[in-house]
Amino acid sequence: MCFNSASKLSCLHTQQGKKGTNQDAMLFWENFSGRSDTVFCGVFDGHGPYGHMVSKKIRDSLPLILSTHWEATFDEQEQEEKEEEEEEEDCNDNEHDHNNNNNDESLPLMYPPLKNAFLKAFKLMDKELKLHPTIDCFCSGSTAVTLVKQGDHLVLGNVGDSRAVMATRDQHDTLIAVQLTVDLKPDLPGEAARIQQCKGRVFALQDEPEVARVWLPNNDSPGLAMARAFGDFCLKDFGLISVPDVYYHHLTERDEFIILATDGVWDVLSNKEAVEIVASAPSRATAARALVDCAVRAWKLKYPTSKNDDCAVVCLFLDHKSPVSAAVIENDRTKNHEGAMEIADEGLEVDYSHGIVIDPDPHSGNIGSSSEIVPVRDVTEEKFPAKSQSRRSLAEFISNADDDEEWSALEGVTRVNSLLSLPRFLSGDKRAAANWRKWL
């Protein structure tokens, strides 16, 4: 099952792996929170028996919660600033001391309320999952790498091991990759210390010594390969948290695009390779698919006995320095709309269950259908030459691989599952499984 869509500023693509249901979800929302200069992007990687339901629930609910709390926090900040201004007028003698207490002069005014909104929204999202009547999140969960771009200001909130990477130009005008988030793995010193302090255990199995996992105190399960996640309430008392790392970045004219992707991409491609693939794509509309296609082939090359993971990619293009001319961009848009008409004429079904592009009415808070959602017909595969000399074998494989070739190792070992096993009482005691919320 594949999905591909594009808008003026973004393109999205996901492809199901060989492990079962596609548990990745993604979102691009233009005019976010009623602001014409603001966009929201997110990629969500589910895991566990109901991971696909968890990731879609987060995709559908988290942006709305974030928008609501951003507005509320912003209003509170405005009220506090008015009160401070009134106090300054009454206490002119203390004005110098008041100005010296401002330690965040380098950060824009929009950052503190948005950071607080991220923290509140992620907390409420996790609580909503815990109380959800139909989605069992005891041993199912999801990552989330999200961003809000307002003008030249970029704020990211990250939980789990999905990743955001930006393509920018250095002083020599060379395109380089800058990782914007940290993969929150259990072997990070701070994460491991918190988990162990809460009686959780962190260790890797002999079969995969490079993959640290989180385990219950007295049970060799579930073996979660990340230190923070939505859901996974079996581990929430033992060090797993859903508090996001929040980052701020000021964009410049050297910054070209941002990639949000799940670990199905980053497990097999480096940041530099991902940036080169997107930059060399024939058009904006096909960039995300190009990256997913290369990741799928890299899985076959690097781990021929392993089942490849689901892959999901969102590419956000920063218009102030597009490497593509305006004429080419307009041509891409025309092709996109033509493709949509062809799909409709041929009666082909387009699956919108994993990725959504939203350009909502600024006066509406609902996520609905949009004229900006443009399904794109499958195109002939492009060749993506790799510029990195250290990855020559990967480049040759990607360039020479055939889309229709058969992969004979489908029954091989599944590499780096996010979740290894369920606690025993879940499979042996149905009543315990049904009443896990009481156990918490």
Tab-separated table of C-alpha atoms in Angstrom:
chain	number	residue	atom	x	y	z
A	1	MET	CA	0.000	0.000	0.000
A	2	CYS	CA	1.511	3.336	-1.028
A	3	PHE	CA	0.424	6.913	-0.559
A	4	ASN	CA	1.713	10.038	-2.232
A	5	SER	CA	0.464	13.594	-2.051
A	6	ALA	CA	1.809	17.072	-2.579
A	7	SER	CA	0.972	20.711	-1.997
A	8	LYS	CA	2.716	23.985	-2.782
A	9	LEU	CA	5.192	23.662	0.076
A	10	SER	CA	5.374	19.953	0.824
A	11	CYS	CA	5.210	16.382	-0.393
A	12	LEU	CA	4.401	13.221	1.571
A	13	HIS	CA	4.926	9.544	0.883
A	14	THR	CA	4.661	6.304	2.827
A	15	GLN	CA	5.128	2.665	1.933
A	16	GLN	CA	4.201	-0.401	3.925
A	17	GLY	CA	7.051	-2.670	4.947
A	18	LYS	CA	7.128	-6.458	5.152
A	19	LYS	CA	6.104	-6.702	8.815
A	20	GLY	CA	2.345	-6.280	8.367
A	21	THR	CA	-0.010	-3.307	8.585
A	22	ASN	CA	1.532	0.069	7.826
A	23	GLN	CA	1.793	1.729	11.241
A	24	ASP	CA	3.209	5.057	10.015
A	25	ALA	CA	1.106	8.209	9.732
A	26	MET	CA	1.956	11.755	8.645
A	27	LEU	CA	0.462	15.214	8.296
A	28	PHE	CA	1.061	18.599	6.686
A	29	TRP	CA	-1.223	21.472	7.728
A	30	GLU	CA	-1.002	24.840	5.988
A	31	ASN	CA	-2.374	27.991	7.664
A	32	PHE	CA	-2.045	26.199	10.978
A	33	SER	CA	-3.958	27.693	13.907
A	34	GLY	CA	-5.510	30.278	11.588
A	35	ARG	CA	-2.136	31.903	10.815
A	36	SER	CA	-1.385	32.432	7.147
A	37	ASP	CA	2.402	32.255	7.663
A	38	THR	CA	2.338	29.082	9.783
A	39	VAL	CA	2.531	25.389	8.888
A	40	PHE	CA	2.470	22.204	10.955
A	41	CYS	CA	4.178	18.959	9.935
A	42	GLY	CA	4.314	15.647	11.712
A	43	VAL	CA	5.415	12.051	11.249
A	44	PHE	CA	4.198	9.321	13.618
A	45	ASP	CA	5.566	5.765	13.801
A	46	GLY	CA	3.308	3.312	15.623
A	47	HIS	CA	4.402	0.029	17.227
A	48	GLY	CA	2.773	-2.837	19.055
A	49	PRO	CA	-0.464	-4.696	18.250
A	50	TYR	CA	-2.478	-1.481	17.838
A	51	GLY	CA	0.307	0.848	16.761
A	52	HIS	CA	-1.441	1.754	13.517
A	53	MET	CA	-4.451	2.997	15.456
A	54	VAL	CA	-2.307	4.934	17.934
A	55	SER	CA	-0.311	6.766	15.250
A	56	LYS	CA	-3.444	7.783	13.349
A	57	LYS	CA	-5.148	8.946	16.516
A	58	ILE	CA	-2.159	11.143	17.346
A	59	ARG	CA	-2.053	12.492	13.808
A	60	ASP	CA	-5.730	13.452	13.985
A	61	SER	CA	-5.790	14.848	17.533
A	62	LEU	CA	-2.389	16.273	18.472
A	63	PRO	CA	-2.404	19.248	16.036
A	64	LEU	CA	-5.802	20.396	17.281
A	65	ILE	CA	-4.733	20.120	20.928
A	66	LEU	CA	-1.517	22.002	20.159
A	67	SER	CA	-3.379	24.764	18.324
A	68	THR	CA	-5.867	25.197	21.180
A	69	HIS	CA	-3.164	25.469	23.834
A	70	TRP	CA	-0.963	27.714	21.713
A	71	GLU	CA	-3.822	30.212	21.481
A	72	ALA	CA	-4.536	29.947	25.206
A	73	THR	CA	-0.891	30.269	26.233
A	74	PHE	CA	-0.359	33.178	23.860
A	75	ASP	CA	-3.342	35.016	25.355
A	76	GLU	CA	-1.979	34.398	28.849
A	77	GLN	CA	1.420	35.762	27.837
A	78	GLU	CA	-0.165	38.892	26.361
A	79	GLN	CA	-2.045	39.479	29.594
A	80	GLU	CA	1.143	39.020	31.632
A	81	GLU	CA	3.012	41.469	29.382
A	82	LYS	CA	0.281	44.067	29.842
A	83	GLU	CA	0.496	43.657	33.603
A	84	GLU	CA	4.284	43.970	33.477
A	85	GLU	CA	4.004	47.148	31.396
A	86	GLU	CA	1.631	48.620	33.965
A	87	GLU	CA	4.048	47.730	36.759
A	88	GLU	CA	6.903	49.375	34.840
A	89	GLU	CA	4.930	52.595	34.506
A	90	ASP	CA	4.395	52.627	38.279
A	91	CYS	CA	8.000	51.717	39.089
A	92	ASN	CA	10.197	53.681	36.672
A	93	ASP	CA	13.030	53.644	39.178
A	94	ASN	CA	13.347	49.861	38.833
A	95	GLU	CA	13.311	49.758	35.037
A	96	HIS	CA	17.030	49.034	34.698
A	97	ASP	CA	16.871	46.073	37.064
A	98	HIS	CA	13.806	44.671	35.262
A	99	ASN	CA	15.563	44.743	31.878
A	100	ASN	CA	18.595	42.938	33.302
A	101	ASN	CA	16.397	39.999	34.293
A	102	ASN	CA	15.529	39.160	30.679
A	103	ASN	CA	17.673	36.097	29.932
A	104	ASP	CA	15.891	35.040	26.719
A	105	GLU	CA	16.545	38.046	24.501
A	106	SER	CA	17.873	35.794	21.720
A	107	LEU	CA	14.573	33.876	21.461
A	108	PRO	CA	11.504	35.269	19.674
A	109	LEU	CA	8.359	36.150	21.588
A	110	MET	CA	6.471	33.322	19.886
A	111	TYR	CA	8.750	30.622	21.319
A	112	PRO	CA	7.848	30.497	25.061
A	113	PRO	CA	4.082	30.149	24.527
A	114	LEU	CA	4.576	27.623	21.732
A	115	LYS	CA	7.028	25.587	23.810
A	116	ASN	CA	4.539	25.499	26.691
A	117	ALA	CA	1.806	24.513	24.238
A	118	PHE	CA	3.945	21.609	22.969
A	119	LEU	CA	4.521	20.357	26.519
A	120	LYS	CA	0.835	20.599	27.443
A	121	ALA	CA	-0.389	19.107	24.164
A	122	PHE	CA	1.862	16.049	24.385
A	123	LYS	CA	0.818	15.451	27.998
A	124	LEU	CA	-2.887	15.701	27.171
A	125	MET	CA	-2.477	13.525	24.075
A	126	ASP	CA	-0.961	10.753	26.166
A	127	LYS	CA	-3.736	11.068	28.728
A	128	GLU	CA	-6.345	10.866	25.970
A	129	LEU	CA	-4.752	7.658	24.689
A	130	LYS	CA	-4.732	6.156	28.190
A	131	LEU	CA	-8.471	6.765	28.565
A	132	HIS	CA	-9.439	5.880	25.009
A	133	PRO	CA	-12.296	3.349	25.062
A	134	THR	CA	-11.383	1.406	21.909
A	135	ILE	CA	-7.594	1.702	21.433
A	136	ASP	CA	-5.594	-0.550	23.755
A	137	CYS	CA	-2.356	1.344	24.391
A	138	PHE	CA	-0.973	-0.855	27.169
A	139	CYS	CA	1.690	-2.353	24.884
A	140	SER	CA	1.123	-0.188	21.823
A	141	GLY	CA	2.411	3.301	21.190
A	142	SER	CA	3.917	5.726	18.720
A	143	THR	CA	6.729	8.168	18.133
A	144	ALA	CA	6.082	11.750	17.037
A	145	VAL	CA	8.400	14.230	15.370
A	146	THR	CA	6.512	17.464	14.760
A	147	LEU	CA	7.309	21.020	13.788
A	148	VAL	CA	5.640	24.398	13.589
A	149	LYS	CA	7.134	26.894	11.145
A	150	GLN	CA	6.050	30.516	11.496
A	151	GLY	CA	7.882	32.829	9.149
A	152	ASP	CA	11.588	32.277	9.793
A	153	HIS	CA	10.974	30.648	13.180
A	154	LEU	CA	11.028	26.865	13.541
A	155	VAL	CA	9.939	25.011	16.692
A	156	LEU	CA	10.131	21.212	16.892
A	157	GLY	CA	8.672	18.757	19.384
A	158	ASN	CA	10.053	15.220	19.384
A	159	VAL	CA	9.240	11.972	21.186
A	160	GLY	CA	10.844	8.682	20.154
A	161	ASP	CA	13.276	7.862	17.359
A	162	SER	CA	11.757	9.489	14.286
A	163	ARG	CA	13.950	12.335	13.058
A	164	ALA	CA	14.008	15.802	11.486
A	165	VAL	CA	16.878	16.783	9.196
A	166	MET	CA	17.403	20.099	7.399
A	167	ALA	CA	19.260	20.745	4.150
A	168	THR	CA	21.256	23.984	4.176
A	169	ARG	CA	24.171	25.601	2.344
A	170	ASP	CA	27.536	26.084	4.036
A	171	GLN	CA	29.993	28.947	3.423
A	172	HIS	CA	31.158	27.204	0.246
A	173	ASP	CA	27.575	26.920	-1.037
A	174	THR	CA	27.686	23.144	-0.585
A	175	LEU	CA	24.462	21.436	0.426
A	176	ILE	CA	24.869	19.823	3.856
A	177	ALA	CA	22.594	17.974	6.275
A	178	VAL	CA	21.856	19.327	9.752
A	179	GLN	CA	20.076	17.030	12.204
A	180	LEU	CA	17.459	19.061	14.082
A	181	THR	CA	16.359	16.443	16.634
A	182	VAL	CA	17.941	13.770	18.803
A	183	ASP	CA	16.879	10.124	18.481
A	184	LEU	CA	15.628	9.415	22.000
A	185	LYS	CA	17.064	5.926	22.434
A	186	PRO	CA	17.341	4.085	25.783
A	187	ASP	CA	21.150	4.052	25.681
A	188	LEU	CA	21.447	7.852	25.910
A	189	PRO	CA	22.974	8.501	29.355
A	190	GLY	CA	20.210	10.801	30.570
A	191	GLU	CA	17.439	8.546	29.305
A	192	ALA	CA	19.008	5.379	30.735
A	193	ALA	CA	19.536	7.054	34.124
A	194	ARG	CA	15.876	8.077	34.351
A	195	ILE	CA	14.621	4.613	33.364
A	196	GLN	CA	16.885	2.827	35.823
A	197	GLN	CA	15.959	5.244	38.591
A	198	CYS	CA	12.337	4.234	38.024
A	199	LYS	CA	13.267	0.526	38.304
A	200	GLY	CA	13.084	-0.119	34.578
A	201	ARG	CA	15.891	-2.025	32.891
A	202	VAL	CA	17.941	-1.083	29.829
A	203	PHE	CA	19.977	-3.653	27.930
A	204	ALA	CA	20.474	-5.096	24.459
A	205	LEU	CA	19.999	-8.696	23.394
A	206	GLN	CA	22.939	-10.794	22.233
A	207	ASP	CA	21.407	-11.108	18.762
A	208	GLU	CA	21.333	-7.302	18.324
A	209	PRO	CA	23.966	-5.785	20.635
A	210	GLU	CA	23.631	-2.350	19.028
A	211	VAL	CA	19.935	-1.962	19.956
A	212	ALA	CA	19.288	-0.972	23.573
A	213	ARG	CA	15.770	-1.700	24.837
A	214	VAL	CA	13.561	-0.907	27.811
A	215	TRP	CA	12.311	-3.842	29.912
A	216	LEU	CA	10.002	-4.295	32.877
A	217	PRO	CA	11.710	-4.822	36.272
A	218	ASN	CA	10.847	-8.515	36.656
A	219	ASN	CA	9.792	-9.537	33.170
A	220	ASP	CA	11.782	-9.780	29.938
A	221	SER	CA	9.220	-7.732	28.031
A	222	PRO	CA	8.286	-5.612	26.168
A	223	GLY	CA	11.777	-4.626	24.957
A	224	LEU	CA	10.895	-1.174	23.649
A	225	ALA	CA	13.633	0.316	21.467
A	226	MET	CA	13.022	3.946	22.488
A	227	ALA	CA	13.104	5.920	25.723
A	228	ARG	CA	10.078	8.165	25.069
A	229	ALA	CA	6.793	7.382	23.356
A	230	PHE	CA	3.086	7.985	23.367
A	231	GLY	CA	1.176	5.037	24.832
A	232	ASP	CA	3.104	1.954	26.045
A	233	PHE	CA	1.523	2.349	29.476
A	234	CYS	CA	3.026	-0.899	30.687
A	235	LEU	CA	6.307	1.035	30.943
A	236	LYS	CA	5.090	4.460	32.058
A	237	ASP	CA	5.725	3.651	35.744
A	238	PHE	CA	9.239	2.459	34.909
A	239	GLY	CA	10.873	5.437	33.227
A	240	LEU	CA	9.198	5.710	29.830
A	241	ILE	CA	7.804	9.229	29.327
A	242	SER	CA	5.951	11.172	26.637
A	243	VAL	CA	7.516	14.559	27.447
A	244	PRO	CA	8.890	16.000	24.194
A	245	ASP	CA	12.256	17.516	23.564
A	246	VAL	CA	11.416	21.002	22.224
A	247	TYR	CA	13.892	22.784	19.961
A	248	TYR	CA	14.037	26.237	18.388
A	249	HIS	CA	15.831	27.072	15.135
A	250	HIS	CA	15.998	30.365	13.267
A	251	LEU	CA	15.793	29.833	9.522
A	252	THR	CA	18.021	31.713	7.087
A	253	GLU	CA	18.156	32.082	3.330
A	254	ARG	CA	20.697	29.252	3.195
A	255	ASP	CA	18.143	26.706	4.462
A	256	GLU	CA	16.411	24.848	1.621
A	257	PHE	CA	14.164	22.061	2.928
A	258	ILE	CA	13.387	19.900	5.947
A	259	ILE	CA	12.851	16.134	6.009
A	260	LEU	CA	10.711	14.431	8.650
A	261	ALA	CA	10.934	10.644	8.476
A	262	THR	CA	10.411	7.500	10.518
A	263	ASP	CA	13.225	5.150	11.493
A	264	GLY	CA	12.463	2.934	8.513
A	265	VAL	CA	14.382	5.558	6.528
A	266	TRP	CA	17.105	6.457	9.039
A	267	ASP	CA	17.982	2.827	9.813
A	268	VAL	CA	19.422	2.446	6.310
A	269	LEU	CA	20.197	5.951	5.008
A	270	SER	CA	22.411	8.634	6.512
A	271	ASN	CA	21.308	12.244	6.885
A	272	LYS	CA	23.609	13.229	4.030
A	273	GLU	CA	22.239	10.548	1.717
A	274	ALA	CA	18.650	11.555	2.465
A	275	VAL	CA	19.370	15.209	1.710
A	276	GLU	CA	21.141	14.335	-1.562
A	277	ILE	CA	18.254	12.115	-2.688
A	278	VAL	CA	15.624	14.802	-2.051
A	279	ALA	CA	17.774	17.510	-3.658
A	280	SER	CA	18.295	15.417	-6.803
A	281	ALA	CA	14.624	14.464	-7.213
A	282	PRO	CA	13.163	15.567	-10.574
A	283	SER	CA	10.441	17.624	-8.869
A	284	ARG	CA	9.121	18.600	-5.474
A	285	ALA	CA	6.119	16.336	-5.902
A	286	THR	CA	8.301	13.227	-6.271
A	287	ALA	CA	10.966	14.004	-3.647
A	288	ALA	CA	9.358	12.121	-0.758
A	289	ARG	CA	8.695	9.073	-2.900
A	290	ALA	CA	12.276	9.102	-4.169
A	291	LEU	CA	13.547	8.976	-0.597
A	292	VAL	CA	11.192	6.153	0.392
A	293	ASP	CA	12.086	4.131	-2.719
A	294	CYS	CA	15.794	4.471	-1.982
A	295	ALA	CA	15.253	3.453	1.631
A	296	VAL	CA	13.334	0.326	0.593
A	297	ARG	CA	16.141	-0.727	-1.737
A	298	ALA	CA	18.770	0.040	0.878
A	299	TRP	CA	16.978	-2.368	3.241
A	300	LYS	CA	17.323	-5.114	0.644
A	301	LEU	CA	21.023	-4.403	0.206
A	302	LYS	CA	22.066	-3.930	3.836
A	303	TYR	CA	19.762	-6.467	5.507
A	304	PRO	CA	18.834	-9.080	2.866
A	305	THR	CA	17.503	-11.531	5.489
A	306	SER	CA	15.410	-8.924	7.292
A	307	LYS	CA	11.905	-7.645	6.691
A	308	ASN	CA	12.058	-3.944	5.838
A	309	ASP	CA	10.230	-1.492	8.093
A	310	ASP	CA	7.416	0.876	7.141
A	311	CYS	CA	8.727	4.161	5.731
A	312	ALA	CA	7.065	7.576	5.909
A	313	VAL	CA	8.495	10.908	4.762
A	314	VAL	CA	7.338	14.523	4.824
A	315	CYS	CA	9.404	17.066	2.892
A	316	LEU	CA	8.844	20.740	3.744
A	317	PHE	CA	10.314	23.141	1.191
A	318	LEU	CA	11.417	26.582	2.362
A	319	ASP	CA	10.281	28.948	-0.354
A	320	HIS	CA	12.736	31.774	0.240
A	321	LYS	CA	15.467	29.764	-1.446
A	322	SER	CA	13.976	27.100	-3.627
A	323	PRO	CA	16.640	25.494	-5.849
A	324	VAL	CA	13.942	24.976	-8.469
A	325	SER	CA	12.846	27.846	-10.660
A	326	ALA	CA	9.351	29.255	-10.371
A	327	ALA	CA	8.537	27.995	-13.865
A	328	VAL	CA	9.452	24.429	-12.933
A	329	ILE	CA	7.440	24.641	-9.713
A	330	GLU	CA	4.392	25.839	-11.614
A	331	ASN	CA	4.861	23.009	-14.090
A	332	ASP	CA	4.967	20.515	-11.202
A	333	ARG	CA	1.684	21.846	-9.833
A	334	THR	CA	0.033	21.552	-13.223
A	335	LYS	CA	1.216	17.950	-13.537
A	336	ASN	CA	-0.070	17.168	-10.048
A	337	HIS	CA	-3.577	18.376	-10.835
A	338	GLU	CA	-3.549	16.537	-14.138
A	339	GLY	CA	-2.520	13.386	-12.303
A	340	ALA	CA	-5.423	13.768	-9.918
A	341	MET	CA	-7.845	14.022	-12.844
A	342	GLU	CA	-6.381	10.917	-14.450
A	343	ILE	CA	-6.741	8.897	-11.269
A	344	ALA	CA	-10.342	9.992	-10.924
A	345	ASP	CA	-11.071	9.138	-14.561
A	346	GLU	CA	-9.557	5.677	-14.278
A	347	GLY	CA	-11.432	4.926	-11.069
A	348	LEU	CA	-8.285	4.141	-9.076
A	349	GLU	CA	-8.556	4.281	-5.300
A	350	VAL	CA	-6.304	6.626	-3.338
A	351	ASP	CA	-5.667	5.795	0.322
A	352	TYR	CA	-5.675	8.876	2.582
A	353	SER	CA	-5.491	6.861	5.813
A	354	HIS	CA	-1.769	7.438	6.420
A	355	GLY	CA	-0.975	10.913	5.092
A	356	ILE	CA	-2.942	14.125	4.905
A	357	VAL	CA	-2.233	17.536	3.413
A	358	ILE	CA	-4.399	20.238	4.945
A	359	ASP	CA	-5.074	23.793	3.878
A	360	PRO	CA	-8.012	24.590	6.167
A	361	ASP	CA	-10.309	27.573	6.263
A	362	PRO	CA	-8.574	30.005	8.647
A	363	HIS	CA	-11.883	30.398	10.484
A	364	SER	CA	-12.406	26.681	10.929
A	365	GLY	CA	-10.746	24.429	13.507
A	366	ASN	CA	-11.670	21.184	11.780
A	367	ILE	CA	-9.466	18.897	9.772
A	368	GLY	CA	-11.283	18.271	6.544
A	369	SER	CA	-10.781	17.653	2.868
A	370	SER	CA	-8.874	20.296	0.954
A	371	SER	CA	-8.261	21.324	-2.588
A	372	GLU	CA	-4.565	21.210	-1.729
A	373	ILE	CA	-4.637	17.410	-1.449
A	374	VAL	CA	-3.166	16.254	-4.733
A	375	PRO	CA	-2.689	12.519	-5.298
A	376	VAL	CA	0.091	11.886	-7.759
A	377	ARG	CA	0.162	9.106	-10.289
A	378	ASP	CA	3.096	6.688	-9.983
A	379	VAL	CA	5.917	7.920	-12.162
A	380	THR	CA	8.764	6.126	-13.850
A	381	GLU	CA	11.513	5.585	-11.357
A	382	GLU	CA	14.344	8.111	-11.477
A	383	LYS	CA	17.979	7.301	-10.903
A	384	PHE	CA	19.501	9.057	-7.918
A	385	PRO	CA	23.288	9.214	-8.109
A	386	ALA	CA	24.870	9.364	-4.690
A	387	LYS	CA	27.520	12.039	-4.127
A	388	SER	CA	29.053	10.286	-1.142
A	389	GLN	CA	32.062	8.218	-2.156
A	390	SER	CA	31.745	6.122	0.997
A	391	ARG	CA	28.348	4.782	-0.136
A	392	ARG	CA	29.218	3.757	-3.676
A	393	SER	CA	27.817	0.223	-3.346
A	394	LEU	CA	24.517	1.607	-2.083
A	395	ALA	CA	24.347	4.060	-4.966
A	396	GLU	CA	25.036	1.340	-7.521
A	397	PHE	CA	22.375	-0.854	-5.998
A	398	ILE	CA	19.786	1.929	-6.021
A	399	SER	CA	20.599	2.879	-9.601
A	400	ASN	CA	20.509	-0.668	-10.979
A	401	ALA	CA	17.661	-2.174	-8.978
A	402	ASP	CA	14.504	-3.198	-10.747
A	403	ASP	CA	11.129	-2.262	-9.231
A	404	ASP	CA	9.621	-5.599	-10.182
A	405	GLU	CA	12.403	-7.831	-8.910
A	406	GLU	CA	11.448	-10.544	-6.452
A	407	TRP	CA	12.899	-10.496	-2.962
A	408	SER	CA	13.353	-14.055	-1.739
A	409	ALA	CA	14.235	-13.309	1.909
A	410	LEU	CA	10.778	-12.253	3.047
A	411	GLU	CA	10.696	-14.866	5.792
A	412	GLY	CA	13.989	-13.716	7.304
A	413	VAL	CA	14.587	-12.312	10.750
A	414	THR	CA	12.841	-9.013	11.478
A	415	ARG	CA	15.520	-6.472	12.348
A	416	VAL	CA	15.135	-3.780	15.022
A	417	ASN	CA	11.490	-4.226	15.901
A	418	SER	CA	10.368	-1.307	18.073
A	419	LEU	CA	8.621	-3.785	20.375
A	420	LEU	CA	9.768	-7.356	20.926
A	421	SER	CA	7.203	-9.071	23.154
A	422	LEU	CA	4.135	-8.534	25.310
A	423	PRO	CA	4.067	-9.059	29.073
A	424	ARG	CA	3.045	-12.670	29.788
A	425	PHE	CA	-0.040	-11.825	31.794
A	426	LEU	CA	-1.519	-10.131	28.748
A	427	SER	CA	-1.541	-13.306	26.688
A	428	GLY	CA	-2.366	-15.667	29.568
A	429	ASP	CA	-5.023	-13.712	31.425
A	430	LYS	CA	-7.702	-12.071	29.311
A	431	ARG	CA	-9.231	-10.388	32.313
A	432	ALA	CA	-5.934	-8.738	33.127
A	433	ALA	CA	-5.607	-7.611	29.534
A	434	ALA	CA	-9.083	-6.098	29.587
A	435	ASN	CA	-8.558	-4.302	32.894
A	436	TRP	CA	-5.003	-3.035	32.479
A	437	ARG	CA	-6.028	0.547	33.234
A	438	LYS	CA	-6.920	-0.549	36.794
A	439	TRP	CA	-3.464	-2.097	37.096
A	440	LEU	CA	-1.968	1.295	36.339
